[in-house]
GROMACS .gro file of C-alpha atoms in nm:
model
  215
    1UNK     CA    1  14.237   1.122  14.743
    2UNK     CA    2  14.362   1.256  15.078
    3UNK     CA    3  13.999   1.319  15.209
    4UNK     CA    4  13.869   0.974  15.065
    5UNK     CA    5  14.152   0.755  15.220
    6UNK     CA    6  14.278   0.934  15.460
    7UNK     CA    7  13.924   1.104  15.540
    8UNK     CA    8  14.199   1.454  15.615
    9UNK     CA    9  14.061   1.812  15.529
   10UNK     CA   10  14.308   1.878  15.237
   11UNK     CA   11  14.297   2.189  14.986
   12UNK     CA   12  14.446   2.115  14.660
   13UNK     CA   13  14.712   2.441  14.602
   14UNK     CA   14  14.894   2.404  14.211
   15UNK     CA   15  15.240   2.424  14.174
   16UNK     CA   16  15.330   2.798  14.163
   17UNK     CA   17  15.419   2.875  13.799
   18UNK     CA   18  15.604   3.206  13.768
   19UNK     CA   19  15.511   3.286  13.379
   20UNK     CA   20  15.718   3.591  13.329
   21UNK     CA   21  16.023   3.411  13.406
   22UNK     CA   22  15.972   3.120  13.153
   23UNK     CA   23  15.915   3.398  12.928
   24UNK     CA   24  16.246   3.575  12.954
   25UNK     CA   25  16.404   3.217  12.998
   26UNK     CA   26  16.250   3.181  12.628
   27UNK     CA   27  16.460   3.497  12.482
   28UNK     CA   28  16.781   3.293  12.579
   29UNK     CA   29  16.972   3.316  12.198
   30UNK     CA   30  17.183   3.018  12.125
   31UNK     CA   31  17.316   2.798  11.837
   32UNK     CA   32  17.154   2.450  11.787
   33UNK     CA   33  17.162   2.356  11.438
   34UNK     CA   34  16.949   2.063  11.481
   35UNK     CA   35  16.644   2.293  11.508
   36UNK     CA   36  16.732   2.532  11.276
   37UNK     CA   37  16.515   2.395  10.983
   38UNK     CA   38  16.191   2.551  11.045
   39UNK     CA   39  16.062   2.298  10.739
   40UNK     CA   40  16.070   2.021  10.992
   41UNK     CA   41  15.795   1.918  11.252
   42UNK     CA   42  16.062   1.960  11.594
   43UNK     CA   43  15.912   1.768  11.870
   44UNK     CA   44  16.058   1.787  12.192
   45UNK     CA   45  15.997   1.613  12.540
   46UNK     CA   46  16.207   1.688  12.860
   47UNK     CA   47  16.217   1.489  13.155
   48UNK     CA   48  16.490   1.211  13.312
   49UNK     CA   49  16.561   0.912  13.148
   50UNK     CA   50  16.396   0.694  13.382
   51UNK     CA   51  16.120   0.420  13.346
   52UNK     CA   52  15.840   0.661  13.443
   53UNK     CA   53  15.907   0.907  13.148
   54UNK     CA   54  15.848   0.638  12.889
   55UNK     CA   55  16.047   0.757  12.647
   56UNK     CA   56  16.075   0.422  12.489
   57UNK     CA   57  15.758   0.457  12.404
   58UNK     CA   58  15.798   0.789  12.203
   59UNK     CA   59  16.085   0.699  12.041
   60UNK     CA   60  15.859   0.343  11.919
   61UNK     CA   61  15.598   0.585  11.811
   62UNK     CA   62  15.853   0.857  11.665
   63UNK     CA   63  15.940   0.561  11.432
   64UNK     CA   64  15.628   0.479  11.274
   65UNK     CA   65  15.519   0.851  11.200
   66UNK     CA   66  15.928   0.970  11.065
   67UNK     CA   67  15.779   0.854  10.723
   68UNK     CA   68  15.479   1.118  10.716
   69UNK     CA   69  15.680   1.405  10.729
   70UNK     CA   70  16.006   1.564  10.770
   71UNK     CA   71  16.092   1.549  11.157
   72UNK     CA   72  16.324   1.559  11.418
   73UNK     CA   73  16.275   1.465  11.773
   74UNK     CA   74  16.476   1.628  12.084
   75UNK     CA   75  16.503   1.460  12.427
   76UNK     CA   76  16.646   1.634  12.699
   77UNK     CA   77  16.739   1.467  13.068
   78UNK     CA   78  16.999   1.239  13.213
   79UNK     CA   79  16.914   0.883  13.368
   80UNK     CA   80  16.990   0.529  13.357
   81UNK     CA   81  16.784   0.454  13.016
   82UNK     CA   82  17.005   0.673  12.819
   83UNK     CA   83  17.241   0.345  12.711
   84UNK     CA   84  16.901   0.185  12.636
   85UNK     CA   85  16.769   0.488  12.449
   86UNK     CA   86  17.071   0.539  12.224
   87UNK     CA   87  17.081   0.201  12.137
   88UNK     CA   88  16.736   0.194  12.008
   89UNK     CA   89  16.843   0.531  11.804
   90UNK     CA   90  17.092   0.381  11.658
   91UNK     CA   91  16.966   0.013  11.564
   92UNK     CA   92  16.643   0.168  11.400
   93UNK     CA   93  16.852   0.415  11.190
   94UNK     CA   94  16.703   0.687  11.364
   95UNK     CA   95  17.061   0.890  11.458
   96UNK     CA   96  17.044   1.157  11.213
   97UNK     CA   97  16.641   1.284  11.363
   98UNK     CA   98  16.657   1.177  11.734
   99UNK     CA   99  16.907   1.387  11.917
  100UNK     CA  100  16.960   1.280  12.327
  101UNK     CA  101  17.103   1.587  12.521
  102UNK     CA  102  17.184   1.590  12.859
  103UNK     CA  103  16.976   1.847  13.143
  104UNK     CA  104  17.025   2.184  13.036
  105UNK     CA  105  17.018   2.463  13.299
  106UNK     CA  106  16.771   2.643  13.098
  107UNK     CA  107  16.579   2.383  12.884
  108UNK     CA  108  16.302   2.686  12.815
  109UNK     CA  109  16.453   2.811  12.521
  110UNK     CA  110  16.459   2.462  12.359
  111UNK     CA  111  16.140   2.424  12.448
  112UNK     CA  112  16.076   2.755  12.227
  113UNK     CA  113  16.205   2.676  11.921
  114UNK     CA  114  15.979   2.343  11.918
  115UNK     CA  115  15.677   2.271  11.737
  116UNK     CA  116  15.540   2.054  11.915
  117UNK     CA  117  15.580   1.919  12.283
  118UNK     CA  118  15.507   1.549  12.438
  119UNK     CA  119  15.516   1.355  12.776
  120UNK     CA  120  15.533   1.020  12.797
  121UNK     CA  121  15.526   0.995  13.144
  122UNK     CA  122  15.334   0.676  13.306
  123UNK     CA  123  15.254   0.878  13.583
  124UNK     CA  124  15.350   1.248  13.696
  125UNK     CA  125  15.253   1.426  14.011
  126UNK     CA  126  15.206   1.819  13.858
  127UNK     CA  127  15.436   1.823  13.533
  128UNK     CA  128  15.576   2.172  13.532
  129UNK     CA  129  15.755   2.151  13.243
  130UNK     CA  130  15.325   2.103  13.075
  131UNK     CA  131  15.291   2.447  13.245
  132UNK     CA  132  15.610   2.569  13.038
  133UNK     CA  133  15.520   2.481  12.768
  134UNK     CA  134  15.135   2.587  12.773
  135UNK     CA  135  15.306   2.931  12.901
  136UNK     CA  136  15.508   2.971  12.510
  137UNK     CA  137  15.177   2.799  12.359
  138UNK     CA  138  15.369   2.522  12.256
  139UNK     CA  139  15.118   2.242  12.118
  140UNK     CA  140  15.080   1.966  12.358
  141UNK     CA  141  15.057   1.582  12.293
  142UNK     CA  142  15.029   1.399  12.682
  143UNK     CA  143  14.990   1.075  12.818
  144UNK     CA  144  14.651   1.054  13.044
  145UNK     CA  145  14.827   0.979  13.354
  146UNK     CA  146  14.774   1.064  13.705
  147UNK     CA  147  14.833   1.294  13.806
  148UNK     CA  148  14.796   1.696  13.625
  149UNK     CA  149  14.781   1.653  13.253
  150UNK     CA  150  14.352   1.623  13.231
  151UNK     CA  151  14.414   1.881  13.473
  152UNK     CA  152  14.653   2.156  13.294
  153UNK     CA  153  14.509   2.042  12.943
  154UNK     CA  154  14.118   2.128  13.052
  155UNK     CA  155  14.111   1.717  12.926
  156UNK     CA  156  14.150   1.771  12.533
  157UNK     CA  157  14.058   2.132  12.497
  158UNK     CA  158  14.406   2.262  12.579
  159UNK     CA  159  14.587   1.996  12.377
  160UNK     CA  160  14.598   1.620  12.343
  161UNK     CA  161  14.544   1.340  12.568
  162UNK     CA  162  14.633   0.967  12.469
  163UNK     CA  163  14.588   0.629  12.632
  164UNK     CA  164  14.847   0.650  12.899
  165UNK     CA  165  15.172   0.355  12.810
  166UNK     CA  166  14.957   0.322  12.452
  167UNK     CA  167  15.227   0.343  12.190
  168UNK     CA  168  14.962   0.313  11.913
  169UNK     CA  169  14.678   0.602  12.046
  170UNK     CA  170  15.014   0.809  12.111
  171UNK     CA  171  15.104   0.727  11.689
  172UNK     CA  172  14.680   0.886  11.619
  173UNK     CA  173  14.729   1.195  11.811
  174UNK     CA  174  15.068   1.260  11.646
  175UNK     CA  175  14.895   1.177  11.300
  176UNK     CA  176  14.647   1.421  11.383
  177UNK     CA  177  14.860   1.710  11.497
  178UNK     CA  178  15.041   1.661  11.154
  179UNK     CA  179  14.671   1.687  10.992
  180UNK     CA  180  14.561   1.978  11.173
  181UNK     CA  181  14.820   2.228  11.323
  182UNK     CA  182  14.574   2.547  11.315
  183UNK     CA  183  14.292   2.290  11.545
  184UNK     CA  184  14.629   2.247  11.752
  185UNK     CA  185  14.748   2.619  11.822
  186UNK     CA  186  14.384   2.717  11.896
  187UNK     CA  187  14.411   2.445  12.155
  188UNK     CA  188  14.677   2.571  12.261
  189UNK     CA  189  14.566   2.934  12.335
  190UNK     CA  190  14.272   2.792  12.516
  191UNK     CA  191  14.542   2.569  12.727
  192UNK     CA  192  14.704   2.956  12.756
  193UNK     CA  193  14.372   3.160  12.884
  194UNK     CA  194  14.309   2.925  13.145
  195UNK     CA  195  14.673   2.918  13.311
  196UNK     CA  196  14.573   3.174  13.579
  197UNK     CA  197  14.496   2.881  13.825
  198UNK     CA  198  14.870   2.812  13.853
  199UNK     CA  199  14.948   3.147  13.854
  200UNK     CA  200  15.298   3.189  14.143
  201UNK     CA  201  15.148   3.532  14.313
  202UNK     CA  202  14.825   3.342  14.314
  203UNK     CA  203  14.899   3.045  14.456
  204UNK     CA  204  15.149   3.154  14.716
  205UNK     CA  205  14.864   3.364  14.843
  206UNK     CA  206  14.662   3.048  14.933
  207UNK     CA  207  14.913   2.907  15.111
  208UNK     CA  208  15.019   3.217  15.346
  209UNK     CA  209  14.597   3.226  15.373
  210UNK     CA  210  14.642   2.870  15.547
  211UNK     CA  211  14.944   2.942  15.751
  212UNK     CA  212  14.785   3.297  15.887
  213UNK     CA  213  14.466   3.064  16.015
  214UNK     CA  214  14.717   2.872  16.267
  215UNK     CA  215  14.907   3.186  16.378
   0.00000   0.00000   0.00000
């Protein structure tokens, strides 16, 4: 986009991802009872409370697929929807399987114990916390929005891809996860073998490469 609009010479550098760290983030142990029940699909999605996440649109499409199977849903940020979002919880009965906390310092090792990760988002500019969650090959459900998801997902070969701010495509690619977890973890490790592009050591290298040119 730079070079078409702006017609500038620009090199495209990902967002450093420093893998071992989420990794020993992940070990964290800690008590959260509302993921304990490993016989329930545990979805998460992290990210502010905030218009662009969309989470009213999960929390629509959370609704019509609670009846399928036994689930919970976790949301972790802070923001001005959270009001909005608890009030939607709690007029659709939902309280006992949607769970709002607020940012955690170290949201990896919630992220861990999930089944199953989504974003919302109506637009992103590199999600890192897709990179996280390919890095613990958690299964990924994202919205096709610019920018990074068709990106860090390989399109759909690394996970799932619905119509961006489409609460009923989002509902199908839920259904199917819940229909085909093996299809999803393959996924997955595919999203997993291709995550040396956003490797830190990597990365940081083609940036001091750029600076050393104008030294």
């Amino acid at each position: 986009e730079m070079k078409y609009n702006f017609n500038v010479n620009a090199k495209c550098i990902y967002n450093p991802l420093d893998k071992s760290k989420v990794l020993k983030l992940a070990k964290n142990k800690f008590k959260f009872s509302f993921f304990d029940n490993r016989s329930y699909l545990r979805i998460i999605s992290i990210g502010r409370l905030v218009d662009q996440k969309n989470h009213i649109l999960l929390l629509r499409a959370f609704k019509k697929i609670k009846n399928l199977c036994k689930c919970k849903l976790l949301i972790i940020g802070n923001g001005i929807k959270l009001k909005t979002y608890r009030n939607y919880i709690n007029d659709n009965n939902l309280d006992k399987i949607v769970k709002i906390i607020p940012f955690q310092k170290n949201p990896i090792k919630f992220l861990k114990r999930s089944d199953l990760f989504i974003l919302s988002s109506k637009y992103e500019g590199l999600p890192n916390v897709l990179l996280e969650s390919v890095a613990l090959k958690i299964p990924i459900i994202s919205s096709n929005c610019k920018s990074g998801p068709t990106e860090i997902l390989s399109k759909n070969k690394g996970g799932l891809l619905f119509k961006n701010n489409n609460e009923k495509d989002l509902v199908k690619k839920i259904k199917y996860f819940i229909k085909n977890k093996k299809i999803m973890s393959k996924k997955a490790n595919y999203a997993f073998k291709n995550l040396d592009r956003f490797d830190k050591k990597k990365n940081l290298e083609e940036y001091l490469k750029i600076i050393l040119q104008y030294i």
